[in-house]
PDB file of C-alpha atoms in Angstrom:
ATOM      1  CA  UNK Z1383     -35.148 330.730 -80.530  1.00  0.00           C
ATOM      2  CA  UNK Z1384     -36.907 329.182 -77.357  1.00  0.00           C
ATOM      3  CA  UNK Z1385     -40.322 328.905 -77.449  1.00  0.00           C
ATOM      4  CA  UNK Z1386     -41.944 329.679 -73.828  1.00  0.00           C
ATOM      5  CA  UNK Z1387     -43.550 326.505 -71.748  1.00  0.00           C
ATOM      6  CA  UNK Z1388     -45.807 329.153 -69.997  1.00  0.00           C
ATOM      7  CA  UNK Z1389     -49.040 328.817 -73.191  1.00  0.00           C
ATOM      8  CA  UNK Z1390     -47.986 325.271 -73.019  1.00  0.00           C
ATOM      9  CA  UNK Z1391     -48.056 324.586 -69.743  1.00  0.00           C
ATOM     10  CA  UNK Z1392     -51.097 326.646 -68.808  1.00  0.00           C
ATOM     11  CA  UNK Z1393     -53.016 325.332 -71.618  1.00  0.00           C
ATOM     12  CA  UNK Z1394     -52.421 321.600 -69.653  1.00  0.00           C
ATOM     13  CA  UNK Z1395     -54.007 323.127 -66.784  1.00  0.00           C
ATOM     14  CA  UNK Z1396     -51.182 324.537 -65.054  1.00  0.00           C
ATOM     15  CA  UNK Z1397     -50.645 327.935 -63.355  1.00  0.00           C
ATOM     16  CA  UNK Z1398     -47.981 330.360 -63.014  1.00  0.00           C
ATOM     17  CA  UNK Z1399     -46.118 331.767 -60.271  1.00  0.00           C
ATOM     18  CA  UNK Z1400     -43.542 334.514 -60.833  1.00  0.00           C
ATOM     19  CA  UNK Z1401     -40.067 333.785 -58.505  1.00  0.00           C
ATOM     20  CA  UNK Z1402     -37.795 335.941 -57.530  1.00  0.00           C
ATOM     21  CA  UNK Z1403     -33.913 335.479 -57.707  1.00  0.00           C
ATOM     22  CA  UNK Z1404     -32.487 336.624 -54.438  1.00  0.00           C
ATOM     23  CA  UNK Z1405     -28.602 337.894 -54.025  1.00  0.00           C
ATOM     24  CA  UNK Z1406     -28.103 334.239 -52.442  1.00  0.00           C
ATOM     25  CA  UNK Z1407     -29.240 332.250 -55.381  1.00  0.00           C
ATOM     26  CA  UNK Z1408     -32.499 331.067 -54.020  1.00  0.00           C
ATOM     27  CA  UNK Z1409     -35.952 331.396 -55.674  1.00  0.00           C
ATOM     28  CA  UNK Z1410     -38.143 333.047 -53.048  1.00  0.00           C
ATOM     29  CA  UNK Z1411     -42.556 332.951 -53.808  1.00  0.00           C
ATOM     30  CA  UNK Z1412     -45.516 334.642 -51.653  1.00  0.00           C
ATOM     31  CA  UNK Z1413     -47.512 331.274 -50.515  1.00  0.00           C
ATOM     32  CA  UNK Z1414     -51.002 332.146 -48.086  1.00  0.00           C
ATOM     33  CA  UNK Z1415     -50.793 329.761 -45.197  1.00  0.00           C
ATOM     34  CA  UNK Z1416     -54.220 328.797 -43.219  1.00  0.00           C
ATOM     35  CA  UNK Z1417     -55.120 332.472 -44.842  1.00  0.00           C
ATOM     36  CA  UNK Z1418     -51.939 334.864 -43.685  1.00  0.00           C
ATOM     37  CA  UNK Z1419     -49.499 335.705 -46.424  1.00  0.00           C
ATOM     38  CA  UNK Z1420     -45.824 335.027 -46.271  1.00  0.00           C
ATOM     39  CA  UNK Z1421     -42.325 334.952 -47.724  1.00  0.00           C
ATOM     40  CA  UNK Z1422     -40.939 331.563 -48.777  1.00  0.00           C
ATOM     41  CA  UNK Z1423     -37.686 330.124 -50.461  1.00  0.00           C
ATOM     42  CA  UNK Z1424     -38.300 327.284 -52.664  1.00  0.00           C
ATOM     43  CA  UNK Z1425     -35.930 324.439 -52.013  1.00  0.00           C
ATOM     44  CA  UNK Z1426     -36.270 321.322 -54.507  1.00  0.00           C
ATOM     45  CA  UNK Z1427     -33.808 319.880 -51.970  1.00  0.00           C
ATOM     46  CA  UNK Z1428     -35.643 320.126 -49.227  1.00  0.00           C
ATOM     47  CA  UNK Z1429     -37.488 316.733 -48.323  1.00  0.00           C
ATOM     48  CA  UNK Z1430     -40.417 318.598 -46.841  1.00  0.00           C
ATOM     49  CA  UNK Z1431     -41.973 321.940 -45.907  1.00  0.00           C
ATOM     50  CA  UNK Z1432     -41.118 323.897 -43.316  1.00  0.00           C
ATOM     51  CA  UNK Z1433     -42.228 326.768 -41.525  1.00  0.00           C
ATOM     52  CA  UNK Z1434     -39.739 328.670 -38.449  1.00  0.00           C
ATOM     53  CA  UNK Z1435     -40.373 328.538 -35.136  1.00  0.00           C
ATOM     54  CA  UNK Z1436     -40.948 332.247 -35.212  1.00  0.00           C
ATOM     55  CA  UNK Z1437     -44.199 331.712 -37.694  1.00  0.00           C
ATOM     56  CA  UNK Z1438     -46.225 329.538 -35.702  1.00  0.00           C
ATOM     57  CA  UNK Z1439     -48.592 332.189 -34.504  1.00  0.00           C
ATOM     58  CA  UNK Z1440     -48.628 334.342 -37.550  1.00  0.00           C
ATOM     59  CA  UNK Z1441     -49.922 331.585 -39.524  1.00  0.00           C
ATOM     60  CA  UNK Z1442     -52.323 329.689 -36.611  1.00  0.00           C
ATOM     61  CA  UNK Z1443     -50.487 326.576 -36.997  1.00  0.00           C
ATOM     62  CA  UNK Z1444     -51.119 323.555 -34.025  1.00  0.00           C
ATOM     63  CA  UNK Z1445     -47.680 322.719 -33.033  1.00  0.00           C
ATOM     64  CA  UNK Z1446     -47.185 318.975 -31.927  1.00  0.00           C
ATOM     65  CA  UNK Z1447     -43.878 317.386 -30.749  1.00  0.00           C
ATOM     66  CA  UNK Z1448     -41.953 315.393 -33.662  1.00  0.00           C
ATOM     67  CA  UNK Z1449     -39.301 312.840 -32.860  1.00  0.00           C
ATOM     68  CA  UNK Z1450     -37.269 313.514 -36.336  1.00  0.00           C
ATOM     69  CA  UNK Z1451     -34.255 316.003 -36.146  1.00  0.00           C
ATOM     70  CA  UNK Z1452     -33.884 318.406 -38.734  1.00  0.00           C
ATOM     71  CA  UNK Z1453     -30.937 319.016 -40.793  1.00  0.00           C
ATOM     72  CA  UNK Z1454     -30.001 321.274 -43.424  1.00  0.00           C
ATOM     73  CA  UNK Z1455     -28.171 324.781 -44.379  1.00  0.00           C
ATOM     74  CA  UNK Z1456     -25.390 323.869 -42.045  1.00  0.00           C
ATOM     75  CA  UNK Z1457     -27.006 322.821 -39.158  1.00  0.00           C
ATOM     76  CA  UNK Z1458     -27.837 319.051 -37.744  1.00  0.00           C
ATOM     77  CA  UNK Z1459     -30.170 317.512 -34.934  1.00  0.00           C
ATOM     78  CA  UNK Z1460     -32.365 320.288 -34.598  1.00  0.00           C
ATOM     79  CA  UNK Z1461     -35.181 320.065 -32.514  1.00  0.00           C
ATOM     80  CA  UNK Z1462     -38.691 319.899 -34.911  1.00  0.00           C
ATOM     81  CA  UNK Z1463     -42.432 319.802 -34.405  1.00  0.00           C
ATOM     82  CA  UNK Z1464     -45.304 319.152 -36.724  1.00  0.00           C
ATOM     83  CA  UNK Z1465     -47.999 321.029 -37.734  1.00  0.00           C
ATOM     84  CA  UNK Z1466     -50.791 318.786 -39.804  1.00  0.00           C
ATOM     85  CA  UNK Z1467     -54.360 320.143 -41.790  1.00  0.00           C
ATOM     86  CA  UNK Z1468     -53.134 323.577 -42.936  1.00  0.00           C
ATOM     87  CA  UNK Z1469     -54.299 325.228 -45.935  1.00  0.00           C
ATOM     88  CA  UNK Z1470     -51.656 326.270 -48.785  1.00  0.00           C
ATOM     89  CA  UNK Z1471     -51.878 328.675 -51.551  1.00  0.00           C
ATOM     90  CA  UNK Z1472     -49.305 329.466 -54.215  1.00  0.00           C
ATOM     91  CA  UNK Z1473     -50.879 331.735 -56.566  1.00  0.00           C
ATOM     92  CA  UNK Z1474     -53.769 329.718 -57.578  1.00  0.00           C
ATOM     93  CA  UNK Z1475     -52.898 326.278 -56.679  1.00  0.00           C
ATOM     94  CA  UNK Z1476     -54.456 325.491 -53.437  1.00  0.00           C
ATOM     95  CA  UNK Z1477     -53.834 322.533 -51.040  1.00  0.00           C
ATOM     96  CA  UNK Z1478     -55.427 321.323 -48.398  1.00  0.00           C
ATOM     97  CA  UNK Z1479     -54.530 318.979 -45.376  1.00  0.00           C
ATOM     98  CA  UNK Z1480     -50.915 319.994 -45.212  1.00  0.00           C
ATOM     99  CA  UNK Z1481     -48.169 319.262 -43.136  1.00  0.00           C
ATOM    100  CA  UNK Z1482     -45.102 321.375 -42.304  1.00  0.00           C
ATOM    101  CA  UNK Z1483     -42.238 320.872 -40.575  1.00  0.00           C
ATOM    102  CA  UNK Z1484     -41.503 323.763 -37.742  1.00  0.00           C
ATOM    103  CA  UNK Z1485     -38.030 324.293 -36.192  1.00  0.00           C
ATOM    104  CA  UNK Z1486     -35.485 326.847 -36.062  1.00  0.00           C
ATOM    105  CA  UNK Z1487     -34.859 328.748 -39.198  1.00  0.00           C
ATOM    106  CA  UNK Z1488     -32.878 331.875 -37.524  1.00  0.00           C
ATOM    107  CA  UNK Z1489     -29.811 330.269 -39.429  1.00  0.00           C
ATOM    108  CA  UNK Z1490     -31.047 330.349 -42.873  1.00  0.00           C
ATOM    109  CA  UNK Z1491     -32.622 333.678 -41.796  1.00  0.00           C
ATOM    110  CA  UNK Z1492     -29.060 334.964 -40.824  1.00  0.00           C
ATOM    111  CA  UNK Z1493     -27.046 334.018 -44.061  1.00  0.00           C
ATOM    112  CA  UNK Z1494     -30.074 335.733 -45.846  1.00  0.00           C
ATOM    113  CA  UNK Z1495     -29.289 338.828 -43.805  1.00  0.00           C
ATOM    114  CA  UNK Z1496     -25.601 338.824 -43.866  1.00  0.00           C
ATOM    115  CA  UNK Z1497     -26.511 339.016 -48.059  1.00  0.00           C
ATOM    116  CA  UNK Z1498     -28.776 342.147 -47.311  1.00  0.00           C
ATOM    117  CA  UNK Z1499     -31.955 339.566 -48.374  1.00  0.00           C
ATOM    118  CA  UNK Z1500     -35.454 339.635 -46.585  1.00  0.00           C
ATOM    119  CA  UNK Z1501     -35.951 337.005 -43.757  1.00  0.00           C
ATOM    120  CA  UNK Z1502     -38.441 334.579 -44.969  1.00  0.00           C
ATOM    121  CA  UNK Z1503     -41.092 332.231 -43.241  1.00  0.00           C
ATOM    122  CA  UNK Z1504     -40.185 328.914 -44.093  1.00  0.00           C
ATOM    123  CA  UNK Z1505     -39.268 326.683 -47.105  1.00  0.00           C
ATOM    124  CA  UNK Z1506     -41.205 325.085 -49.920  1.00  0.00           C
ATOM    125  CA  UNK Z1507     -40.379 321.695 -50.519  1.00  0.00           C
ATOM    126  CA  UNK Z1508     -40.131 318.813 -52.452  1.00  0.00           C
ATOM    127  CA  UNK Z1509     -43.303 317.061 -50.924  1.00  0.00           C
ATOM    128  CA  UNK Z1510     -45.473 320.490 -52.210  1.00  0.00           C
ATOM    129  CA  UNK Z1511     -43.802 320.013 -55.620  1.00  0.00           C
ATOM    130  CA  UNK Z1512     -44.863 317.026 -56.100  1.00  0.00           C
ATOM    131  CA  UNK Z1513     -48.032 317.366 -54.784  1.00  0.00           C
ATOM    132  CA  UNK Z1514     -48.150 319.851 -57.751  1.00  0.00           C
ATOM    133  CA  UNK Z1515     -46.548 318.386 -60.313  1.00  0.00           C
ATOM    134  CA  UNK Z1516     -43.980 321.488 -60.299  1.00  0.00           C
ATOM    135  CA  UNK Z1517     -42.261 322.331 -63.063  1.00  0.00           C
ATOM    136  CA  UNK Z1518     -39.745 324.897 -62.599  1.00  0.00           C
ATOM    137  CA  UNK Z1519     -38.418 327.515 -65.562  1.00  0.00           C
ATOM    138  CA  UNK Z1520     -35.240 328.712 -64.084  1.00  0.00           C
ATOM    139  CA  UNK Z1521     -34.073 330.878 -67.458  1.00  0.00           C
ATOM    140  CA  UNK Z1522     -37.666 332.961 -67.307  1.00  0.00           C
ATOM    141  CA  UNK Z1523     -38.005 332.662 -63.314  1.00  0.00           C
ATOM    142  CA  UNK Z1524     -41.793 330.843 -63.291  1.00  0.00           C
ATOM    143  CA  UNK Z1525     -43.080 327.930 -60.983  1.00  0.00           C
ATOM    144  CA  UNK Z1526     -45.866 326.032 -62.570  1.00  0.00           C
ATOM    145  CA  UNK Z1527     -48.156 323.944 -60.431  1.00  0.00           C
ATOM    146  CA  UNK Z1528     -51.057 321.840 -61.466  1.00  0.00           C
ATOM    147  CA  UNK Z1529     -54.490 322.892 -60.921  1.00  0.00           C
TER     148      UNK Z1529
END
């Protein structure tokens, strides 16, 4: 019998955030950006965080130009900006100072769709996992960060 990591874990000073498996195999979370609440898919593949185009005012973010190109889901050299000293908070981990990617996420919002799965604001990252020293419980669905 497995023994959970959540006492563990949160006994090391780590909280827990429940995930939720979507129809397209994705873990999606509820993260507050600069105070506003959204929908995000967690992506341990994805280099950074990212927020869509779409989001930029619902969350207050300062958009300045980038020079990198995106790429991901299918799609290559796609236009980005940058968006730097944003708050984050994922249950009850909070981070300050952070930087997300913008650009166009109507194609990952699409697939989600054409799978009858909600639209979602942007990704979660590797550089927010690590920042948190995520460990992630795929059998029980639970994100742990470090406080």
């Amino acid at each position: 019998m497995q023994k959970s990591l959540k006492p563990n874990l949160i006994a090391r000073g780590y909280v827990a955030i429940k995930l939720k498996f979507t129809k397209t195999n994705h873990f999606e979370l509820k993260a507050i950006v600069n105070g506003v609440k959204g929908n995000f898919i967690l992506d341990t593949g994805a280099s950074n965080s990212c927020i869509g185009f779409d989001s930029v005012d619902t969350f207050n973010l300062k958009a300045q130009d980038s020079e990198v190109k995106a790429a991901g889901a299918g799609a290559i050299d796609m236009h980005t900006q940058v968006s730097k000293k944003n708050s984050i908070k994922i249950g009850k981990w909070k981070q300050k100072k952070t930087v997300f990617i913008l650009f166009n996420l109507s194609h990952v919002n699409t697939a989600l769709a054409n799978h009858n799965s909600n639209p979602v604001n942007g990704i979660i990252g590797a550089d927010l996992l690590k920042k948190g020293k995520a460990i992630i419980d795929y059998n029980k669905k639970y994100l742990y960060l470090k406080l």
